[in-house]
Amino acid sequence: MILINGESKEHIEVSDRGLQYGDGLFETIAVKSGQAQFLDRHLQRLNAGCSRLLISPPDNKLLKNEVASLANQADRAVVKIIVTRGTGGRGYRQPDVVKPTRIVSLHPYPDYPNSYQQQGIHVRFCATRLGLNPTLAGIKHLNRLEQVLARAEWHDPMIQEGIMLDIDGYVVEGTMTNLFFVKNEALYTASLEKAGVAGIIRGVVMEQAALHGIKIFEGRVSRDDLLSADELFVCNSVIGIWPVRQIEHQQFLVGPLTRQFQHWLEHFEDKGVQNEQ
Amino acid sequence: MILINGESKEHIEVSDRGLQYGDGLFETIAVKSGQAQFLDRHLQRLNAGCSRLLISPPDNKLLKNEVASLANQADRAVVKIIVTRGTGGRGYRQPDVVKPTRIVSLHPYPDYPNSYQQQGIHVRFCATRLGLNPTLAGIKHLNRLEQVLARAEWHDPMIQEGIMLDIDGYVVEGTMTNLFFVKNEALYTASLEKAGVAGIIRGVVMEQAALHGIKIFEGRVSRDDLLSADELFVCNSVIGIWPVRQIEHQQFLVGPLTRQFQHWLEHFEDKGVQNEQ
């Protein structure tokens, strides 16, 4: 089920700048019991992204209704929003008048085993590096070749995520997740000023840490930092929080703070849904 | 006129990875007297790009026929080829079986005044920087937000191109062109190992320089290098070679080597077309 500018369709114009240049943004939203989770936060990030890319943000009320109309149909699902700058022009210059394209689509919830959340996952380091660019860092834009290439590096079904370094060799995030580690009861994550996507769950985790008096360090993270961590976890809107049990040959225990964040996220989600109504 | 996988259509599936992630490549080809210019070189670059992105390259004979069928209809025009990884999957991981999407479209030739080629153009420095990423540098992929944002910086119709620096402050290229400068009768251009697109005309210019014993330096270029150049020009497949007359407030003469390269390019084009038959 796909809505394009509010109409049920499955195709967009070839001249859409989303296809021509990756000229747009997206959001991937979990649906539980027919409700889009953290919807206000997703729309807030989408609007911030539109502002960064100079795209007119879509009417949020309209978008909320469209998301709700798809989410209502599903118990457990994923709703994806894509907003592109619109159609027009062969050339990077946007037309003087351009109307953004709004695409809302419903997808099955991926059938991840419960064990990923409970016992944790195995991850690897990717060879594909993230480029550095403050202009595009943080937002969830459609220029995602780096992630596609990183995800194409492995086929082993025992590996659930790949960790990406930037071209300077610092750890940034997973191909589809943000990454946290715990060391001496403090929480660490990579700064996203030059690369990476500022995930919704990443924001929630950091808020929860602050709320509960857990020290947070956001900065440069090295491979060695990860490998000497007490606890490690990855997160995104669809999976929630997955503990990392193993990076390549190095094993980790699923620690108490990871469990705590999982608990807080579960709790927070309920509250988030209420706020969104 | 648009051919998608050989069929006349104007729409693609929303699930095409070209839209979802900018997961593909493109070529922009000049048409003169119904003939696609430098077609073999464009297809060669497209194939090299497919190889870098692990996309199955389209059948080149098929693609040539499709380009010819559109080019034949026009005296002066632009043909654009887009190749995406194909449709499928919500997520960066590509489906196990995926068939590339091949889009060939015909566009009017932009109505640039002759003066751009003859008297030269005015350019500016863009504030938007190019990120650094050797994995994606050189190829003409669909992740083009940097160029879109750079081109959105100015609306002054007296400025025909913007020069982009990388995040380290080195000059790379124009938003839609490669950039050369001449100093003491040697030719200089930016190395494209970490950013930029290796243009077809850039390649032709460098071949011609080598053929005629002109020294070429490909490396790091600074703003000061440009501003102290004897001659400057930009090039791409659609415009050919445009001399730069002015960068912001600094003026330049249209020099003899620029004229020489324009002449060689004209000559080379005829030969290119014969070779392609």
Coordinates of C-alpha atoms in Angstrom, one line a residue:
Chain A
M1 CA 0.0 0.0 0.0
I2 CA 1.5 3.3 -1.1
L3 CA 0.2 6.8 -1.0
I4 CA 1.8 9.4 -3.3
N5 CA 0.7 12.9 -2.5
G6 CA -2.3 11.3 -0.9
E7 CA -3.3 9.1 -3.8
S8 CA -3.0 5.4 -3.9
K9 CA -0.3 4.7 -6.5
E10 CA 2.8 2.5 -7.0
H11 CA 4.8 4.6 -9.5
I12 CA 6.5 8.0 -9.6
E13 CA 7.6 10.1 -12.5
V14 CA 11.1 9.4 -13.8
S15 CA 11.7 13.2 -13.6
D16 CA 11.3 13.1 -9.8
R17 CA 14.4 14.5 -8.3
G18 CA 14.3 11.8 -5.7
L19 CA 15.3 9.3 -8.5
Q20 CA 17.4 11.7 -10.5
Y21 CA 19.7 12.9 -7.7
G22 CA 18.6 11.3 -4.4
D23 CA 17.2 14.8 -3.8
G24 CA 15.1 14.1 -0.7
L25 CA 14.7 12.5 2.7
F26 CA 13.1 9.5 4.4
E27 CA 11.8 8.2 7.7
T28 CA 11.3 4.6 8.7
I29 CA 8.7 4.2 11.4
A30 CA 7.7 1.2 13.5
V31 CA 4.0 0.4 13.8
K32 CA 2.7 -1.4 16.9
S33 CA -1.0 -2.3 17.4
G34 CA -1.9 0.0 14.5
Q35 CA 0.0 3.0 16.0
A36 CA 3.0 4.7 14.4
Q37 CA 5.7 4.9 17.1
F38 CA 7.5 8.1 17.9
L39 CA 5.7 9.8 15.0
D40 CA 6.1 13.3 16.3
R41 CA 9.9 12.8 16.6
H42 CA 10.1 11.3 13.1
L43 CA 8.2 14.3 11.6
Q44 CA 10.4 16.7 13.6
R45 CA 13.5 15.2 12.1
L46 CA 11.9 15.1 8.6
N47 CA 11.2 18.9 9.0
A48 CA 14.7 19.6 10.2
G49 CA 16.0 17.6 7.2
C50 CA 13.8 19.6 4.8
S51 CA 15.1 22.8 6.3
R52 CA 18.7 21.6 5.8
L53 CA 18.0 20.7 2.2
L54 CA 15.8 23.7 1.4
I55 CA 12.8 21.5 0.6
S56 CA 9.4 22.8 1.5
P57 CA 8.3 20.6 4.4
P58 CA 5.0 18.7 3.8
D59 CA 1.9 19.6 5.7
N60 CA 2.5 17.6 8.9
K61 CA -1.2 17.2 9.7
L62 CA -1.8 15.7 6.2
L63 CA 1.3 13.4 6.6
K64 CA 0.1 12.3 10.1
N65 CA -3.3 11.4 8.6
E66 CA -1.7 9.5 5.8
V67 CA 0.7 7.6 8.1
A68 CA -2.3 6.8 10.5
S69 CA -4.4 5.5 7.6
L70 CA -1.7 3.0 6.6
A71 CA -0.7 2.1 10.2
N72 CA -4.3 1.5 11.2
Q73 CA -4.4 -1.4 8.8
A74 CA -1.6 -3.3 10.5
D75 CA -0.8 -4.7 13.9
R76 CA 3.0 -4.9 13.5
A77 CA 4.5 -3.2 10.5
V78 CA 6.8 -0.5 9.2
V79 CA 5.7 2.8 7.6
K80 CA 8.2 4.6 5.4
I81 CA 7.9 8.2 4.4
I82 CA 9.9 9.6 1.5
V83 CA 9.8 13.4 0.8
T84 CA 11.6 14.5 -2.4
R85 CA 12.1 18.0 -3.7
G86 CA 9.6 17.1 -6.5
T87 CA 9.8 16.7 -10.3
G88 CA 11.6 18.8 -12.7
G89 CA 14.6 19.9 -14.6
R90 CA 17.5 18.0 -16.1
G91 CA 20.3 19.5 -14.2
Y92 CA 21.1 20.1 -10.5
R93 CA 19.3 23.4 -10.5
Q94 CA 15.8 23.1 -9.1
P95 CA 12.9 24.5 -11.1
D96 CA 11.7 27.9 -9.9
V97 CA 8.4 26.3 -8.9
V98 CA 8.7 22.8 -7.5
K99 CA 6.2 20.9 -5.4
P100 CA 7.6 18.2 -3.1
T101 CA 6.6 14.6 -3.6
R102 CA 5.2 12.9 -0.5
I103 CA 5.3 9.1 -0.5
V104 CA 4.0 7.0 2.4
S105 CA 4.2 3.3 2.2
L106 CA 3.4 0.3 4.4
H107 CA 5.7 -2.7 4.7
P108 CA 5.7 -6.0 6.6
Y109 CA 7.6 -6.0 9.9
P110 CA 10.9 -7.8 9.4
D111 CA 10.8 -11.2 11.0
Y112 CA 13.8 -10.8 13.3
P113 CA 14.0 -13.6 15.9
N114 CA 13.4 -12.5 19.5
S115 CA 16.9 -13.8 20.3
Y116 CA 18.4 -10.7 18.7
Q117 CA 16.8 -8.5 21.4
Q118 CA 17.2 -11.0 24.2
Q119 CA 20.6 -12.7 23.6
G120 CA 22.1 -10.2 21.3
I121 CA 23.6 -10.2 17.9
H122 CA 26.9 -10.7 16.1
V123 CA 28.4 -7.8 14.1
R124 CA 31.4 -7.2 11.9
F125 CA 33.4 -4.2 10.8
C126 CA 32.7 -3.0 7.3
A127 CA 35.4 -2.2 4.8
T128 CA 33.2 0.5 3.2
R129 CA 33.9 3.8 4.9
L130 CA 31.6 6.8 5.5
G131 CA 32.6 10.0 3.8
L132 CA 32.9 13.1 5.8
N133 CA 30.5 16.0 5.1
P134 CA 29.0 18.3 7.7
T135 CA 26.5 19.6 5.2
L136 CA 24.7 16.2 5.0
A137 CA 25.7 14.6 8.3
G138 CA 22.9 13.8 10.8
I139 CA 19.9 14.0 8.5
K140 CA 18.2 11.0 6.9
H141 CA 18.6 11.9 3.2
L142 CA 18.3 9.7 0.2
N143 CA 22.0 9.5 -0.7
R144 CA 22.6 6.1 0.8
L145 CA 25.1 4.4 -1.5
E146 CA 27.6 4.1 1.3
Q147 CA 25.1 2.0 3.4
V148 CA 24.1 -0.1 0.4
L149 CA 27.7 -0.9 -0.4
A150 CA 28.5 -1.7 3.3
R151 CA 25.5 -4.0 3.6
A152 CA 26.5 -5.8 0.4
E153 CA 29.8 -6.8 2.0
W154 CA 28.5 -9.9 3.8
H155 CA 26.0 -12.7 3.2
D156 CA 26.6 -14.7 6.4
P157 CA 23.1 -14.9 8.1
M158 CA 24.8 -15.2 11.4
I159 CA 26.0 -11.6 11.2
Q160 CA 23.2 -9.2 11.8
E161 CA 24.8 -5.8 11.4
G162 CA 28.0 -4.1 10.1
I163 CA 29.8 -1.3 11.9
M164 CA 31.0 1.5 9.7
L165 CA 34.1 3.7 10.2
D166 CA 34.6 7.1 8.6
I167 CA 37.4 7.7 6.2
D168 CA 39.6 8.8 9.1
G169 CA 39.1 5.4 10.8
Y170 CA 36.7 6.5 13.6
V171 CA 33.7 4.4 14.3
V172 CA 30.4 6.1 13.4
E173 CA 27.4 3.7 13.4
G174 CA 26.0 0.5 12.0
T175 CA 24.7 0.3 8.4
M176 CA 21.1 0.7 9.6
T177 CA 21.6 1.5 13.3
N178 CA 23.3 3.8 15.8
L179 CA 25.8 2.3 18.1
F180 CA 26.4 2.9 21.8
F181 CA 28.9 1.4 24.2
V182 CA 29.2 1.3 28.0
K183 CA 32.5 1.7 29.8
N184 CA 32.7 2.0 33.6
E185 CA 29.0 2.7 33.8
A186 CA 29.2 5.7 31.4
L187 CA 27.5 5.7 27.9
Y188 CA 29.5 6.6 24.8
T189 CA 28.4 7.2 21.2
A190 CA 30.0 8.7 18.1
S191 CA 29.4 12.4 17.3
L192 CA 27.5 12.8 14.1
E193 CA 28.8 16.2 13.0
K194 CA 30.6 14.9 9.9
A195 CA 28.9 11.6 9.1
G196 CA 26.0 9.4 10.2
V197 CA 22.3 9.6 10.8
A198 CA 20.9 11.0 14.1
G199 CA 18.5 8.2 14.8
I200 CA 15.2 8.7 16.7
I201 CA 16.0 5.9 19.2
R202 CA 19.6 7.3 19.6
G203 CA 17.9 10.5 20.8
V204 CA 15.6 8.6 23.1
V205 CA 18.5 6.6 24.6
M206 CA 20.5 9.8 25.2
E207 CA 17.5 11.5 26.8
Q208 CA 16.9 8.5 29.1
A209 CA 20.5 8.4 30.1
A210 CA 20.4 12.1 31.0
L211 CA 17.2 11.7 32.9
H212 CA 18.7 8.9 35.0
G213 CA 22.0 10.6 35.7
I214 CA 24.1 8.3 33.5
K215 CA 27.1 10.1 32.1
I216 CA 27.1 10.4 28.3
F217 CA 30.1 11.1 26.1
E218 CA 29.5 12.0 22.4
G219 CA 32.7 12.2 20.5
R220 CA 35.4 10.3 18.5
V221 CA 35.1 6.5 19.0
S222 CA 37.9 4.1 17.9
R223 CA 37.8 0.4 17.1
D224 CA 39.8 -0.2 20.3
D225 CA 37.2 1.7 22.3
L226 CA 34.5 -0.7 21.1
L227 CA 36.6 -3.8 21.6
S228 CA 37.4 -2.8 25.2
A229 CA 33.8 -1.8 26.1
D230 CA 31.9 -3.4 29.0
E231 CA 28.6 -3.4 27.0
L232 CA 27.6 -2.6 23.4
F233 CA 24.3 -2.1 21.7
V234 CA 22.8 -0.9 18.4
C235 CA 19.4 0.7 18.0
N236 CA 17.0 2.0 15.4
S237 CA 13.2 2.7 15.2
V238 CA 12.4 -0.7 13.8
I239 CA 14.5 -3.0 15.9
G240 CA 14.5 -1.0 19.2
I241 CA 17.7 -2.0 21.0
W242 CA 19.8 -5.1 20.2
P243 CA 22.7 -6.0 22.5
V244 CA 25.9 -6.8 20.6
R245 CA 27.2 -10.2 21.8
Q246 CA 30.1 -10.5 19.4
I247 CA 32.2 -8.2 17.1
E248 CA 34.1 -10.5 14.8
H249 CA 36.0 -12.8 17.3
Q250 CA 35.6 -10.6 20.4
Q251 CA 32.7 -11.6 22.7
F252 CA 30.7 -9.4 25.1
L253 CA 28.2 -10.0 27.8
V254 CA 24.8 -8.4 27.6
G255 CA 25.1 -6.0 30.4
P256 CA 22.8 -4.4 33.0
L257 CA 22.8 -0.9 31.4
T258 CA 21.8 -2.4 28.0
R259 CA 18.9 -4.2 29.7
Q260 CA 18.0 -0.9 31.5
F261 CA 17.9 1.0 28.2
Q262 CA 15.7 -1.7 26.6
H263 CA 13.3 -1.4 29.6
W264 CA 13.3 2.4 29.4
L265 CA 12.6 2.3 25.7
E266 CA 9.7 -0.1 26.1
H267 CA 8.3 2.3 28.7
F268 CA 9.0 5.4 26.7
E269 CA 7.3 4.0 23.6
D270 CA 4.0 3.8 25.4
K271 CA 4.3 7.3 26.6
G272 CA 5.3 8.4 23.1
V273 CA 2.3 6.9 21.6
Q274 CA 0.0 8.7 24.0
N275 CA 1.7 12.0 23.3
E276 CA 1.2 11.6 19.6
Q277 CA -2.6 11.3 19.8
Chain B
M1 CA 10.5 10.5 -24.6
I2 CA 11.6 7.9 -22.1
L3 CA 12.4 4.2 -22.4
I4 CA 12.4 2.1 -19.3
N5 CA 13.9 -1.3 -19.9
G6 CA 13.2 -0.7 -23.5
E7 CA 9.5 0.2 -23.1
S8 CA 8.1 3.7 -23.6
K9 CA 7.0 4.8 -20.1
E10 CA 7.2 7.8 -17.9
H11 CA 7.0 6.2 -14.4
I12 CA 9.0 3.9 -12.3
E13 CA 8.1 1.8 -9.3
V14 CA 8.4 3.5 -5.9
S15 CA 10.3 0.5 -4.8
D16 CA 13.1 1.2 -7.3
R17 CA 16.3 1.5 -5.3
G18 CA 17.3 4.5 -7.5
L19 CA 14.6 6.4 -5.6
Q20 CA 14.9 4.7 -2.3
Y21 CA 18.7 5.1 -1.9
G22 CA 20.1 6.8 -5.0
D23 CA 21.3 3.3 -5.7
G24 CA 22.5 3.8 -9.3
L25 CA 24.4 5.7 -11.9
F26 CA 23.8 8.1 -14.8
E27 CA 25.3 9.5 -17.9
T28 CA 24.4 12.7 -19.7
I29 CA 25.2 12.6 -23.4
A30 CA 25.2 15.4 -26.0
V31 CA 23.4 14.7 -29.3
K32 CA 24.5 16.5 -32.5
S33 CA 22.9 15.8 -35.9
G34 CA 21.1 12.9 -34.4
Q35 CA 24.3 11.3 -33.1
A36 CA 25.1 10.6 -29.5
Q37 CA 28.6 12.1 -28.9
F38 CA 31.3 10.0 -27.2
L39 CA 28.8 7.2 -26.6
D40 CA 31.5 4.5 -26.2
R41 CA 33.3 6.5 -23.6
H42 CA 30.0 7.2 -21.7
L43 CA 29.2 3.4 -21.8
Q44 CA 32.7 2.6 -20.6
R45 CA 32.3 4.9 -17.6
L46 CA 28.8 3.5 -16.9
N47 CA 30.2 0.0 -16.9
A48 CA 33.1 1.0 -14.6
G49 CA 30.6 2.6 -12.3
C50 CA 28.4 -0.5 -12.3
S51 CA 31.5 -2.5 -11.4
R52 CA 32.3 -0.2 -8.5
L53 CA 28.7 -0.3 -7.2
L54 CA 28.4 -4.1 -7.9
I55 CA 25.4 -3.5 -10.2
S56 CA 25.1 -5.9 -13.2
P57 CA 25.9 -3.7 -16.2
P58 CA 23.2 -3.4 -18.8
D59 CA 23.6 -5.0 -22.2
N60 CA 25.6 -2.3 -24.0
K61 CA 24.3 -3.2 -27.5
L62 CA 20.8 -2.9 -26.2
L63 CA 21.6 0.4 -24.5
K64 CA 23.3 1.7 -27.7
N65 CA 20.3 0.9 -29.7
E66 CA 18.0 2.6 -27.3
V67 CA 20.2 5.7 -27.2
A68 CA 20.3 5.8 -31.0
S69 CA 16.6 5.4 -31.3
L70 CA 16.1 8.6 -29.2
A71 CA 19.1 10.5 -30.6
N72 CA 17.9 9.9 -34.2
Q73 CA 14.8 11.9 -33.5
A74 CA 16.8 15.1 -32.6
D75 CA 19.2 17.4 -34.3
R76 CA 20.6 18.9 -31.1
A77 CA 19.6 17.3 -27.8
V78 CA 20.7 15.6 -24.6
V79 CA 20.2 11.9 -23.9
K80 CA 20.3 10.8 -20.3
I81 CA 20.9 7.2 -19.2
I82 CA 20.1 6.1 -15.6
V83 CA 20.9 2.6 -14.4
T84 CA 19.7 1.6 -11.0
R85 CA 20.2 -1.6 -9.1
G86 CA 16.6 -2.4 -9.6
T87 CA 13.5 -2.8 -7.4
G88 CA 13.2 -4.5 -4.2
G89 CA 13.6 -4.6 -0.5
R90 CA 12.9 -2.1 2.3
G91 CA 16.4 -1.9 3.7
Y92 CA 19.9 -1.3 2.4
R93 CA 20.5 -5.0 1.7
Q94 CA 19.7 -5.8 -1.9
P95 CA 17.4 -8.7 -2.8
D96 CA 19.1 -11.9 -3.7
V97 CA 17.7 -11.6 -7.2
V98 CA 17.6 -8.1 -8.6
K99 CA 17.3 -6.9 -12.1
P100 CA 18.8 -3.4 -12.9
T101 CA 16.5 -0.7 -14.2
R102 CA 17.6 1.0 -17.4
I103 CA 16.2 4.4 -18.2
V104 CA 17.0 6.3 -21.4
S105 CA 15.5 9.7 -21.9
L106 CA 15.6 12.5 -24.4
H107 CA 15.8 16.2 -23.4
P108 CA 16.0 19.5 -25.2
Y109 CA 19.5 20.9 -25.6
P110 CA 19.9 23.8 -23.1
D111 CA 19.7 27.1 -24.8
Y112 CA 23.1 28.4 -23.7
P113 CA 24.2 31.6 -25.6
N114 CA 27.2 31.2 -27.9
S115 CA 28.9 33.8 -25.9
Y116 CA 29.6 31.3 -23.1
Q117 CA 31.8 29.3 -25.4
Q118 CA 33.3 32.3 -27.2
Q119 CA 33.7 35.1 -24.6
G120 CA 33.6 32.9 -21.5
I121 CA 31.6 32.8 -18.3
H122 CA 31.5 34.2 -14.8
V123 CA 31.8 31.7 -11.9
R124 CA 31.6 31.9 -8.1
F125 CA 32.9 29.8 -5.3
C126 CA 30.2 27.7 -3.6
A127 CA 29.9 27.5 0.2
T128 CA 28.6 23.9 -0.1
R129 CA 31.6 21.6 0.2
L130 CA 32.2 18.2 -1.3
G131 CA 32.6 15.3 1.2
L132 CA 35.6 13.0 0.9
N133 CA 35.0 9.4 0.0
P134 CA 37.3 7.3 -2.2
T135 CA 34.6 4.6 -2.5
L136 CA 32.4 6.8 -4.5
A137 CA 34.8 9.4 -6.0
G138 CA 35.1 9.6 -9.7
I139 CA 32.0 7.7 -10.7
K140 CA 28.7 9.4 -11.8
H141 CA 26.4 7.9 -9.2
L142 CA 22.9 9.1 -8.2
N143 CA 23.9 10.5 -4.8
R144 CA 24.0 14.2 -5.9
L145 CA 22.7 16.2 -3.0
E146 CA 26.0 18.1 -2.7
Q147 CA 25.7 19.4 -6.2
V148 CA 22.0 20.2 -5.8
L149 CA 22.7 22.2 -2.7
A150 CA 25.7 24.0 -4.3
R151 CA 23.6 24.9 -7.4
A152 CA 20.9 26.3 -5.1
E153 CA 23.2 28.8 -3.7
W154 CA 22.9 31.4 -6.4
H155 CA 20.1 32.8 -8.6
D156 CA 22.1 35.5 -10.4
P157 CA 21.7 34.7 -14.1
M158 CA 25.1 36.4 -14.8
I159 CA 26.8 33.5 -12.9
Q160 CA 27.0 30.4 -15.0
E161 CA 28.8 27.9 -12.8
G162 CA 29.9 27.4 -9.1
I163 CA 33.2 26.0 -8.1
M164 CA 33.2 23.5 -5.3
L165 CA 35.9 22.9 -2.7
D166 CA 36.2 19.8 -0.7
I167 CA 35.8 19.8 3.1
D168 CA 39.6 20.3 3.4
G169 CA 39.4 23.5 1.3
Y170 CA 40.9 22.2 -1.9
V171 CA 39.2 23.0 -5.3
V172 CA 37.6 19.9 -6.9
E173 CA 35.3 20.9 -9.8
G174 CA 32.3 22.9 -10.8
T175 CA 28.8 21.8 -9.8
M176 CA 28.2 20.3 -13.3
T177 CA 31.7 20.6 -14.8
N178 CA 35.3 19.7 -14.4
L179 CA 37.8 22.5 -14.0
F180 CA 41.2 23.1 -15.6
F181 CA 43.7 25.9 -15.3
V182 CA 46.8 26.8 -17.3
K183 CA 49.9 28.3 -15.6
N184 CA 53.1 28.8 -17.5
E185 CA 51.8 26.7 -20.4
A186 CA 51.2 23.7 -18.3
L187 CA 47.7 22.3 -17.6
Y188 CA 46.4 21.6 -14.1
T189 CA 43.3 19.9 -12.7
A190 CA 42.2 18.5 -9.4
S191 CA 42.8 14.8 -8.6
L192 CA 39.5 13.0 -8.2
E193 CA 40.6 10.3 -5.8
K194 CA 38.5 11.4 -2.9
A195 CA 35.7 13.6 -4.5
G196 CA 34.4 14.6 -7.8
V197 CA 33.2 13.1 -11.1
A198 CA 35.7 12.0 -13.8
G199 CA 34.0 13.7 -16.7
I200 CA 34.2 12.3 -20.3
I201 CA 35.4 15.7 -21.7
R202 CA 38.0 15.9 -18.8
G203 CA 39.4 12.6 -20.1
V204 CA 39.4 13.9 -23.7
V205 CA 41.2 17.2 -22.6
M206 CA 43.9 15.2 -20.8
E207 CA 44.4 12.9 -23.7
Q208 CA 44.7 15.8 -26.1
A209 CA 47.2 17.5 -23.8
A210 CA 49.3 14.4 -23.6
L211 CA 49.1 13.9 -27.4
H212 CA 50.4 17.4 -28.0
G213 CA 53.1 17.4 -25.4
I214 CA 51.5 19.7 -22.9
K215 CA 52.5 19.0 -19.4
I216 CA 49.6 17.9 -17.1
F217 CA 49.5 18.1 -13.3
E218 CA 46.7 16.3 -11.6
G219 CA 46.8 17.0 -7.8
R220 CA 45.7 19.3 -5.1
V221 CA 44.4 22.6 -6.3
S222 CA 43.9 25.6 -4.0
R223 CA 41.8 28.7 -4.4
D224 CA 45.0 30.7 -4.8
D225 CA 46.2 28.4 -7.6
L226 CA 43.0 29.3 -9.5
L227 CA 43.1 33.0 -8.8
S228 CA 46.7 33.2 -10.0
A229 CA 46.1 31.1 -13.2
D230 CA 46.9 32.3 -16.7
E231 CA 43.8 30.7 -18.2
L232 CA 40.9 28.8 -16.7
F233 CA 38.1 26.7 -18.3
V234 CA 35.3 24.3 -17.3
C235 CA 34.0 21.4 -19.4
N236 CA 31.4 18.7 -19.6
S237 CA 29.7 16.6 -22.2
V238 CA 26.8 19.0 -22.9
I239 CA 28.6 22.4 -22.9
G240 CA 32.0 21.3 -24.3
I241 CA 34.6 23.8 -23.0
W242 CA 33.7 27.2 -21.6
P243 CA 36.5 29.6 -20.8
V244 CA 36.2 31.3 -17.4
R245 CA 36.3 35.1 -17.7
Q246 CA 35.7 36.0 -14.1
I247 CA 35.8 34.3 -10.7
E248 CA 33.9 36.5 -8.3
H249 CA 35.8 39.9 -8.8
Q250 CA 39.0 38.4 -10.4
Q251 CA 39.1 38.7 -14.2
F252 CA 40.9 36.4 -16.7
L253 CA 41.7 36.5 -20.4
V254 CA 40.5 33.7 -22.6
G255 CA 43.9 32.3 -23.4
P256 CA 45.4 30.5 -26.4
L257 CA 45.6 27.0 -24.8
T258 CA 41.8 27.2 -23.9
R259 CA 41.1 28.0 -27.6
Q260 CA 43.4 25.2 -28.6
F261 CA 41.5 22.7 -26.4
Q262 CA 38.2 23.9 -27.8
H263 CA 39.6 23.4 -31.3
W264 CA 40.9 19.9 -30.5
L265 CA 37.6 19.0 -28.8
E266 CA 35.6 20.0 -31.9
H267 CA 38.0 17.9 -34.1
F268 CA 37.9 15.0 -31.6
E269 CA 34.2 14.9 -31.5
D270 CA 33.9 14.2 -35.3
K271 CA 36.4 11.3 -34.9
G272 CA 34.5 10.0 -31.9
V273 CA 31.3 9.9 -33.8
Q274 CA 32.9 7.9 -36.6
N275 CA 34.4 5.5 -34.2
E276 CA 31.1 4.8 -32.6
Q277 CA 29.4 3.7 -35.7

